Coordinates of N, CA, C and O and ligand atoms in Angstrom, one line a residue:
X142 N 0.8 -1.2 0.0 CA 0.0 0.0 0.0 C 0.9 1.3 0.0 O 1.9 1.5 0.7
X143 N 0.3 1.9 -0.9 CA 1.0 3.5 -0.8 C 1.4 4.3 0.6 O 0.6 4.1 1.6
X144 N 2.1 4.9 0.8 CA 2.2 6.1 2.1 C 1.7 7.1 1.4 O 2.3 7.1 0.3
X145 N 0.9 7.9 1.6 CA 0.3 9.3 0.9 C -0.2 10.6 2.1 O -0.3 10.6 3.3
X146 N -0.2 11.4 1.4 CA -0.1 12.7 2.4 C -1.4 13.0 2.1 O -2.0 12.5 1.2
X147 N -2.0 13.9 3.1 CA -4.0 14.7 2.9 C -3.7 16.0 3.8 O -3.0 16.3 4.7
X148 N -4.4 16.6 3.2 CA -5.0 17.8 3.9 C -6.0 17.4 4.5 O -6.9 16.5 4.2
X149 N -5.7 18.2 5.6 CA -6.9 17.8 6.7 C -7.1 19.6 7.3 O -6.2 20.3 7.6
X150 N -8.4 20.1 7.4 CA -8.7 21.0 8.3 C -9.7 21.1 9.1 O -10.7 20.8 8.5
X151 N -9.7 21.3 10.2 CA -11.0 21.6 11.2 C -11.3 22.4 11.0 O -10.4 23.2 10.9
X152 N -12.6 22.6 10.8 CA -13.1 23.5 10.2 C -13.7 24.4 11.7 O -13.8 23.8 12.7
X153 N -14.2 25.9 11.7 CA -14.5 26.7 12.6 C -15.3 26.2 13.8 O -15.1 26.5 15.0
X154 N -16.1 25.5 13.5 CA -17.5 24.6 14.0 C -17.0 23.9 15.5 O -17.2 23.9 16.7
X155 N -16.0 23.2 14.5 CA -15.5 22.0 15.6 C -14.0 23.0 16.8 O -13.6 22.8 17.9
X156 N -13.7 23.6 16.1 CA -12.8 24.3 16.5 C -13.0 25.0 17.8 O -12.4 25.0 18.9
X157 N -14.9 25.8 17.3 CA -15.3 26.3 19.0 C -15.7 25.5 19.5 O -15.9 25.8 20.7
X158 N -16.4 23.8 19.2 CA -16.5 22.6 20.0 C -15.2 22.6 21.1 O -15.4 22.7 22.3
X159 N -14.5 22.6 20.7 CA -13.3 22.5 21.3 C -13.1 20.9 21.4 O -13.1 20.4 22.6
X160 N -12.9 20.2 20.1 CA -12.9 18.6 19.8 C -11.6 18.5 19.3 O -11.3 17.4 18.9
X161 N -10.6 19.5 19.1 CA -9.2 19.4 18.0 C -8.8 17.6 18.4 O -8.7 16.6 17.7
X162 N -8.6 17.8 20.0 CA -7.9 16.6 20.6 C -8.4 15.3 20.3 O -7.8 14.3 19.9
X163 N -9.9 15.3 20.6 CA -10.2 14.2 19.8 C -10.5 13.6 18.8 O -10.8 12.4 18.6
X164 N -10.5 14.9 17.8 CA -10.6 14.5 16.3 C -8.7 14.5 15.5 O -8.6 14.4 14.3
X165 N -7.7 14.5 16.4 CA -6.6 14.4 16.8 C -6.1 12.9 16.6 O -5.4 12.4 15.7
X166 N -7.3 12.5 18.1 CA -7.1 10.9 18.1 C -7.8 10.0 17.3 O -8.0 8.8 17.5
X167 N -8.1 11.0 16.4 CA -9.3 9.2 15.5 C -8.0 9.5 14.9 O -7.1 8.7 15.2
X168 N -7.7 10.6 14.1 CA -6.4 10.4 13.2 C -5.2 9.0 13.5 O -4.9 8.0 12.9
X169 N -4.7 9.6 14.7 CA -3.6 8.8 15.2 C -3.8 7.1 15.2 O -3.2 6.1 14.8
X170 N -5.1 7.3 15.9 CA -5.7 5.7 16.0 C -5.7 5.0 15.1 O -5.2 3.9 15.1
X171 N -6.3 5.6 13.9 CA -6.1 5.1 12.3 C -4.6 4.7 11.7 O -4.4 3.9 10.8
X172 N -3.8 5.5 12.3 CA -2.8 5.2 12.3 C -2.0 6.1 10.9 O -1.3 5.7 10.0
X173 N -2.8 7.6 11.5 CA -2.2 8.5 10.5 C -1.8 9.2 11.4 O -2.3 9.4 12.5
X174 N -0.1 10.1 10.6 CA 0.4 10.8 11.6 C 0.6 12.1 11.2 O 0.9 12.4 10.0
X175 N 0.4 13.4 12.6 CA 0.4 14.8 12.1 C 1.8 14.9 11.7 O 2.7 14.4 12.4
X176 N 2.2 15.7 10.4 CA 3.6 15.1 9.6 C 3.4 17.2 10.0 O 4.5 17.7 10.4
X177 N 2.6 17.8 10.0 CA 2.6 19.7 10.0 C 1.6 19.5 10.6 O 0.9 18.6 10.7
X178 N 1.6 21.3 11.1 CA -0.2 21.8 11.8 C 0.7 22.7 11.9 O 1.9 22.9 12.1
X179 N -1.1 23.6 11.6 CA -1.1 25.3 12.1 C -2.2 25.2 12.5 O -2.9 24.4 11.9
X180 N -3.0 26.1 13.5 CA -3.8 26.9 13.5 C -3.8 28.0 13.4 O -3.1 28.7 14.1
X181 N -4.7 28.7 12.3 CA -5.1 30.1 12.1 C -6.0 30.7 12.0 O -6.9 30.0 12.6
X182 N -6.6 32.1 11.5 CA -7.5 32.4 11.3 C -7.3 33.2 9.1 O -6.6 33.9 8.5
X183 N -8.3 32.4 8.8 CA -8.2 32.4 7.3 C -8.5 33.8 6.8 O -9.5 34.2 7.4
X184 N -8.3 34.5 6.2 CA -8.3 35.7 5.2 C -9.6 35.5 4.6 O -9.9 34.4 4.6
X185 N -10.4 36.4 4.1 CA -11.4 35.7 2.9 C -10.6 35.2 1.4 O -11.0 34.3 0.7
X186 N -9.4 35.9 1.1 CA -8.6 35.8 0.3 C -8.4 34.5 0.2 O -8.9 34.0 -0.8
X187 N -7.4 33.4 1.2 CA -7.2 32.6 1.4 C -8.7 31.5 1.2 O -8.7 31.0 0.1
X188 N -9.4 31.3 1.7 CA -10.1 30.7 1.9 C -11.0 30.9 0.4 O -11.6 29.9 0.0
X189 N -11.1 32.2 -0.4 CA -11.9 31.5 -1.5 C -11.1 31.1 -2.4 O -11.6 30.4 -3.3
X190 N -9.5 31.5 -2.2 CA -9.0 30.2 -3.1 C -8.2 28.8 -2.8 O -7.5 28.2 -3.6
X191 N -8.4 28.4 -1.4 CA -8.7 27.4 -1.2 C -9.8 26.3 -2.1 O -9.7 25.2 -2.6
X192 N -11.0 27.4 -1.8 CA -12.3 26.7 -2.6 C -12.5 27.2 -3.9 O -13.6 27.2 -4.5
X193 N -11.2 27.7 -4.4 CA -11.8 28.4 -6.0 C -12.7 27.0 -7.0 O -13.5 27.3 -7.9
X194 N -12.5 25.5 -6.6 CA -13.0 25.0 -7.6 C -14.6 25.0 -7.5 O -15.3 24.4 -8.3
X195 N -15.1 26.1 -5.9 CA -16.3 25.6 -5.7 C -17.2 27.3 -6.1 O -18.3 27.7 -5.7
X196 N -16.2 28.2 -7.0 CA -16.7 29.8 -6.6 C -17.7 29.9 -7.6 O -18.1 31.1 -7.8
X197 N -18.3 28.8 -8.6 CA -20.0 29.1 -9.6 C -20.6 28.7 -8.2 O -21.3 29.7 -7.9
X198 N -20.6 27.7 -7.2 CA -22.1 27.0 -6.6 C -22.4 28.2 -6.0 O -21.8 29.2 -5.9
X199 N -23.6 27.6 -5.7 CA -24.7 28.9 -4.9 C -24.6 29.2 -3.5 O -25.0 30.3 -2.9
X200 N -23.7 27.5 -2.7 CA -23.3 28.2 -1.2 C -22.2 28.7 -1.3 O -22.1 29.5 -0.4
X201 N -20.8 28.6 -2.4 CA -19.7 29.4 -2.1 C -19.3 30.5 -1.2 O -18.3 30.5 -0.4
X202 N -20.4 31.7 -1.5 CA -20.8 32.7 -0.4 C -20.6 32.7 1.1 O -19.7 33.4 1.7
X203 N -21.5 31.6 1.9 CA -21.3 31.2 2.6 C -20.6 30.1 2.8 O -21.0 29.5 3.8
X204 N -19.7 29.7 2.2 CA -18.7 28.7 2.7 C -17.6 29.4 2.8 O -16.7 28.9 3.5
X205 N -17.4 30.5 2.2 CA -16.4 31.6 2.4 C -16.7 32.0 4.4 O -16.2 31.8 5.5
X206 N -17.8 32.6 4.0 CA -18.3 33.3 5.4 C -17.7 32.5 6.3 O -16.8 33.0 7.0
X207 N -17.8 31.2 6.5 CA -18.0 30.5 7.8 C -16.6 30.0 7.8 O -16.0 30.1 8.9
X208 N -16.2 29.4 6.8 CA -14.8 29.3 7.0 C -13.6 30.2 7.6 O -12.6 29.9 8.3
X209 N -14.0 31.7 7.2 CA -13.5 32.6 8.2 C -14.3 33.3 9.3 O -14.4 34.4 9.8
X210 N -14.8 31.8 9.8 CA -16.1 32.4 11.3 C -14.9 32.7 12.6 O -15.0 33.5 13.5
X211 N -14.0 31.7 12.4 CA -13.3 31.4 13.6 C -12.3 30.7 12.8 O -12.3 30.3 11.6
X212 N -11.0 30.6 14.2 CA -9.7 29.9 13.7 C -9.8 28.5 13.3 O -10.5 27.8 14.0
X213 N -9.1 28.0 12.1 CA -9.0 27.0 11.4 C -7.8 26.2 12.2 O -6.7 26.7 12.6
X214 N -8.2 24.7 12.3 CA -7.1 24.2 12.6 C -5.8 23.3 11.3 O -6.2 22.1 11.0
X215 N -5.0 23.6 10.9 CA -4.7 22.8 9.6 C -4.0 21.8 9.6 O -3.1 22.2 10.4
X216 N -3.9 20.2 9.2 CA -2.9 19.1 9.6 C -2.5 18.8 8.0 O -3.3 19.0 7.1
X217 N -1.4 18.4 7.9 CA -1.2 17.2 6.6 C -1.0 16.2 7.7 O -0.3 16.2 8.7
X218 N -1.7 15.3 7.1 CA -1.8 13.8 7.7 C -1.0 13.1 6.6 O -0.9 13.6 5.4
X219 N -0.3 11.8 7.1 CA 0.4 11.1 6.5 C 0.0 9.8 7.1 O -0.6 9.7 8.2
X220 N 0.6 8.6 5.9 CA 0.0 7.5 6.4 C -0.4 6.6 4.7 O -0.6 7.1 3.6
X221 N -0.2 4.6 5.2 CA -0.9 4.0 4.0 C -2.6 4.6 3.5 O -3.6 4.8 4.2
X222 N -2.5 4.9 2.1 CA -3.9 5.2 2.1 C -4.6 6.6 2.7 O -5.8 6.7 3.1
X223 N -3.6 7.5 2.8 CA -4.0 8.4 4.2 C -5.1 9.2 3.2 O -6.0 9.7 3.9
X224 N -5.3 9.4 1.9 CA -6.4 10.1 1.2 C -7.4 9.3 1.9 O -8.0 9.6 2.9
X225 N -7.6 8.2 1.1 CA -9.2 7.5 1.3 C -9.5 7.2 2.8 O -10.7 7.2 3.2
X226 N -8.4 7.0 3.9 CA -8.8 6.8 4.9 C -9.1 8.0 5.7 O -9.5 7.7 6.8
X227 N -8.9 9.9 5.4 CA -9.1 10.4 6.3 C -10.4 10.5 5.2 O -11.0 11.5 5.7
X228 N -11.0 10.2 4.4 CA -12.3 10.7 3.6 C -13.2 9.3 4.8 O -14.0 9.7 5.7
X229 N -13.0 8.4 4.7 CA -13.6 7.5 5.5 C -13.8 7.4 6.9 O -14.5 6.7 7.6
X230 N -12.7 8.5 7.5 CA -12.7 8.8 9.1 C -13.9 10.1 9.3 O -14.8 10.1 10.1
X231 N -13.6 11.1 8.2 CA -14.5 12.0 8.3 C -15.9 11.6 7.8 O -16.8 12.5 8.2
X232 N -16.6 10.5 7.0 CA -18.2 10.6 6.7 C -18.5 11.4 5.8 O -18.0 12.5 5.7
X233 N -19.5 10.9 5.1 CA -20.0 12.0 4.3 C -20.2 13.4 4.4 O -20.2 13.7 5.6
X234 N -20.4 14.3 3.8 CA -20.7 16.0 3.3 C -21.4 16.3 4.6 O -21.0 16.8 5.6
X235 N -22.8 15.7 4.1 CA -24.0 15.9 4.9 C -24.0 14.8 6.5 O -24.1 13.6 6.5
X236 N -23.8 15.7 7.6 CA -23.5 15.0 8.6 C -24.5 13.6 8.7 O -24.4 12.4 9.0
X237 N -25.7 14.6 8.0 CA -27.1 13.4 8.5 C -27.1 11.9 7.5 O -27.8 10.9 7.6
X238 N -25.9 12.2 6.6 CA -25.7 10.7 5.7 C -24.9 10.3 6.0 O -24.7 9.3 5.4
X239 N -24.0 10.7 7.0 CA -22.5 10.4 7.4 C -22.6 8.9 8.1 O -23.6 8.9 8.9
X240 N -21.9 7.8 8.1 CA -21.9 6.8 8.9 C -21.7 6.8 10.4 O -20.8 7.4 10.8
X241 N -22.2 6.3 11.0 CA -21.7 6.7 12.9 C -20.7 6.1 12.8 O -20.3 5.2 12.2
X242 N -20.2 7.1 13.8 CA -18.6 7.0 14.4 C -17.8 7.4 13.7 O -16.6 7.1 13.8
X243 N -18.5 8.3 12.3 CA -17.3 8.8 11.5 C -17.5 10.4 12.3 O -18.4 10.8 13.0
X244 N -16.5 10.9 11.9 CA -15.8 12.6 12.7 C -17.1 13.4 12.4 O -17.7 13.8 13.4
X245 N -17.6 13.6 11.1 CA -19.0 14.7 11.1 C -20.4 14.0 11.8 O -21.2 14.5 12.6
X246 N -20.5 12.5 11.4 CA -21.5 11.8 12.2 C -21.5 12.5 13.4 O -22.3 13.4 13.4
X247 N -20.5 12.2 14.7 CA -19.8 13.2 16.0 C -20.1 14.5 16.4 O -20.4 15.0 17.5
X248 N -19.8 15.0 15.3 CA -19.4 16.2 15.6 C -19.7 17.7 14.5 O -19.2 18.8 14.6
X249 N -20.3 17.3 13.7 CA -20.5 18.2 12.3 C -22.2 18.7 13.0 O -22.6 17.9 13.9
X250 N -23.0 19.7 12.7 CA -24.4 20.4 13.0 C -24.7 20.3 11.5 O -25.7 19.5 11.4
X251 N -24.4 20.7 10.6 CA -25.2 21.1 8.9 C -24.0 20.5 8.1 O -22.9 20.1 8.4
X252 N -24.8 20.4 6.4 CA -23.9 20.0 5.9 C -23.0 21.0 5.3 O -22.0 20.7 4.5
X253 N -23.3 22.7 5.7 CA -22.0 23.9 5.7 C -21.3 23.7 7.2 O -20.1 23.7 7.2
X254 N -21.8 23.7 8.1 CA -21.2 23.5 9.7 C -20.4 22.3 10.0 O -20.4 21.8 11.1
X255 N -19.4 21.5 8.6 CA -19.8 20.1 8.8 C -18.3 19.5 9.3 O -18.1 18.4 9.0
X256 N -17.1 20.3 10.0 CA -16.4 19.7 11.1 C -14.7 19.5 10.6 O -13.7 19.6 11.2
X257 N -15.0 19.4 9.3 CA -13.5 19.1 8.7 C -13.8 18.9 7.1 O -14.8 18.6 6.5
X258 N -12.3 19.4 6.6 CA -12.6 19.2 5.4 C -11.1 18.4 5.3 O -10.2 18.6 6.1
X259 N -11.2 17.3 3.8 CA -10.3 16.3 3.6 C -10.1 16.3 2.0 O -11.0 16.4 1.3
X260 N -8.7 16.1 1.5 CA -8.5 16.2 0.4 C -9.4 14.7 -0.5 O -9.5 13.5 -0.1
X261 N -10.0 15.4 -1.6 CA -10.6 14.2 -1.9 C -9.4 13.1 -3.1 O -9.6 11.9 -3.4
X262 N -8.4 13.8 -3.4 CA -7.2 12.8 -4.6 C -6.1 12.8 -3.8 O -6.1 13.1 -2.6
X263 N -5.1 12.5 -4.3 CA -3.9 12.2 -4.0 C -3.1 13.8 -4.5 O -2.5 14.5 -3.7
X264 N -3.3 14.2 -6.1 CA -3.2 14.8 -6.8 C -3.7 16.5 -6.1 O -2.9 17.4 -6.3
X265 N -4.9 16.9 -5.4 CA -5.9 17.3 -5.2 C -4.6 17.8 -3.8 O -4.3 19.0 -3.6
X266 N -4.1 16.6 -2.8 CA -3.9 16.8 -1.6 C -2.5 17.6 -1.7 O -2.2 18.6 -1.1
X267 N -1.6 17.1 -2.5 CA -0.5 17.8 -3.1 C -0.6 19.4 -2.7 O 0.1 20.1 -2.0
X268 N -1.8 19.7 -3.6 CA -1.9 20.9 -4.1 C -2.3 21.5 -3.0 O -2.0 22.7 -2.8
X269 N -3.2 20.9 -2.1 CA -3.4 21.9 -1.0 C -2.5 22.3 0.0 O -2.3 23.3 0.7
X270 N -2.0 20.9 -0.1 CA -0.9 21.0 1.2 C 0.3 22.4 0.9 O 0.6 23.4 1.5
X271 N 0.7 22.0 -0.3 CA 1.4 23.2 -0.6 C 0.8 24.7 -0.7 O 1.5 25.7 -0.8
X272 N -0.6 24.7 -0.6 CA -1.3 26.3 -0.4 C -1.0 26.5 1.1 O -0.4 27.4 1.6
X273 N -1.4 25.6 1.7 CA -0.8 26.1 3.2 C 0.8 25.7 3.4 O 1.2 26.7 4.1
X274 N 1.8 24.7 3.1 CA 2.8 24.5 4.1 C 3.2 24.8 3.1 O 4.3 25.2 3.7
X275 N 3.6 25.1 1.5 CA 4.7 25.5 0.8 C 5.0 24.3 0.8 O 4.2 23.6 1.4
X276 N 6.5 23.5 0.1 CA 6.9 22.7 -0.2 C 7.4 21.6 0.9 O 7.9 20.5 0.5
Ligands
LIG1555 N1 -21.0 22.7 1.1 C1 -22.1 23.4 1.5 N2 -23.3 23.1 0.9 C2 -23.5 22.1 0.0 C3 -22.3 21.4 -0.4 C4 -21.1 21.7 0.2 O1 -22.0 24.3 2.3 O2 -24.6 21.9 -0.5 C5 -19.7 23.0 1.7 C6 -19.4 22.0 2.8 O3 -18.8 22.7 3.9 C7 -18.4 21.1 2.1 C8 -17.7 22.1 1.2 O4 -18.7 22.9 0.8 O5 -17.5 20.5 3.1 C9 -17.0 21.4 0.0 O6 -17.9 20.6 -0.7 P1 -17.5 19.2 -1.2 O7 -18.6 18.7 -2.1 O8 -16.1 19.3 -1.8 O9 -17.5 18.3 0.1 P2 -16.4 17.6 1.0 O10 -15.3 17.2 0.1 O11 -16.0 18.6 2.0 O12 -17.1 16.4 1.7

C-alpha cells in the first residue's frame, strides 16, 4: 500500500467545540500521523482560493463566510492510504448521511457547519498541502 499525504482541516464549528484533541485521536488511532499543523484564522482571500474550484455554486458565499467564522485548525496527515482513509474517518458531506462514528457523524451540525474538510485525490492533496505548508 502507498504512504500518501491529505490535507486535513477543522473547520471553525469543531474548533469552537473544542474537539481538536479528539478528532486528533481518531487520526492517530487510524494510524495516521500529524507530519505539519497550524492553526489560524483564514483571510477571505485565502479561503476563496482554497475553494476556487467551488466559486460558480450557490453556497460558495457562505462557505467563504463560515470558513473565516473562527480559527481553522490545519494538519497534513500522513500514512498507507491516508487520502481515502481520512475521507472515510471523516463521513459523508452531509452530517445526517454520514456513517456513525465517522468525525462529522460526532461532531458536524449542517452540511455547511460540517467539522472538517479532507482532500478528496492524491493529486488534489499535493496541491493543498502546498497552499498552506509550501513545499
Ligand atoms: N457545502 C455546502 N453546501 C453544499 C455542499 C457543500 O455548504 O450543498 C460545503 C461543505 O462545507 C463542504 C464544502 O462545501 O464540506 C466542500 O464541498 P465538497 O462537495 O467538496 O464536500 P467535501 O469534500 O468537503 O465532503
Amino acid at each position: 500500500m502507498a504512504i500518501e499525504r491529505t490535507l486535513s482541516i477543522i473547520k471553525p464549528d469543531a474548533v469552537a467545540k473544542n474537539v481538536i484533541g479528539k478528532i486528533y485521536t481518531r487520526f492517530e488511532e487510524a494510524g495516521l500521523k500529524i507530519v505539519a499543523a497550524q492553526m489560524k484564522q483564514l483571510t477571505r482571500e485565502e479561503a476563496e482560493g482554497f475553494y476556487a474550484a467551488h466559486k460558480e455554486r450557490g453556497f460558495f458565499k457562505d462557505l467563504v463566510d463560515f470558513m473565516v467564522s473562527g480559527p481553522v485548525m490545519i494538519q497534513a496527515l500522513e500514512g498507507e492510504n491516508a487520502v481515502l482513509k481520512n475521507r472515510e474517518l471523516m463521513g459523508a458531506t452531509d452530517p445526517k448521511k454520514a456513517d456513525k462514528g465517522t468525525i462529522r457523524a460526532d461532531f458536524a451540525d449542517s452540511i455547511d457547519a460540517n467539522a472538517v474538510h479532507g482532500s478528496d485525490a492524491v493529486e488534489a492533496a499535493a496541491v493543498e498541502i502546498a497552499y498552506f505548508f509550501g513545499k
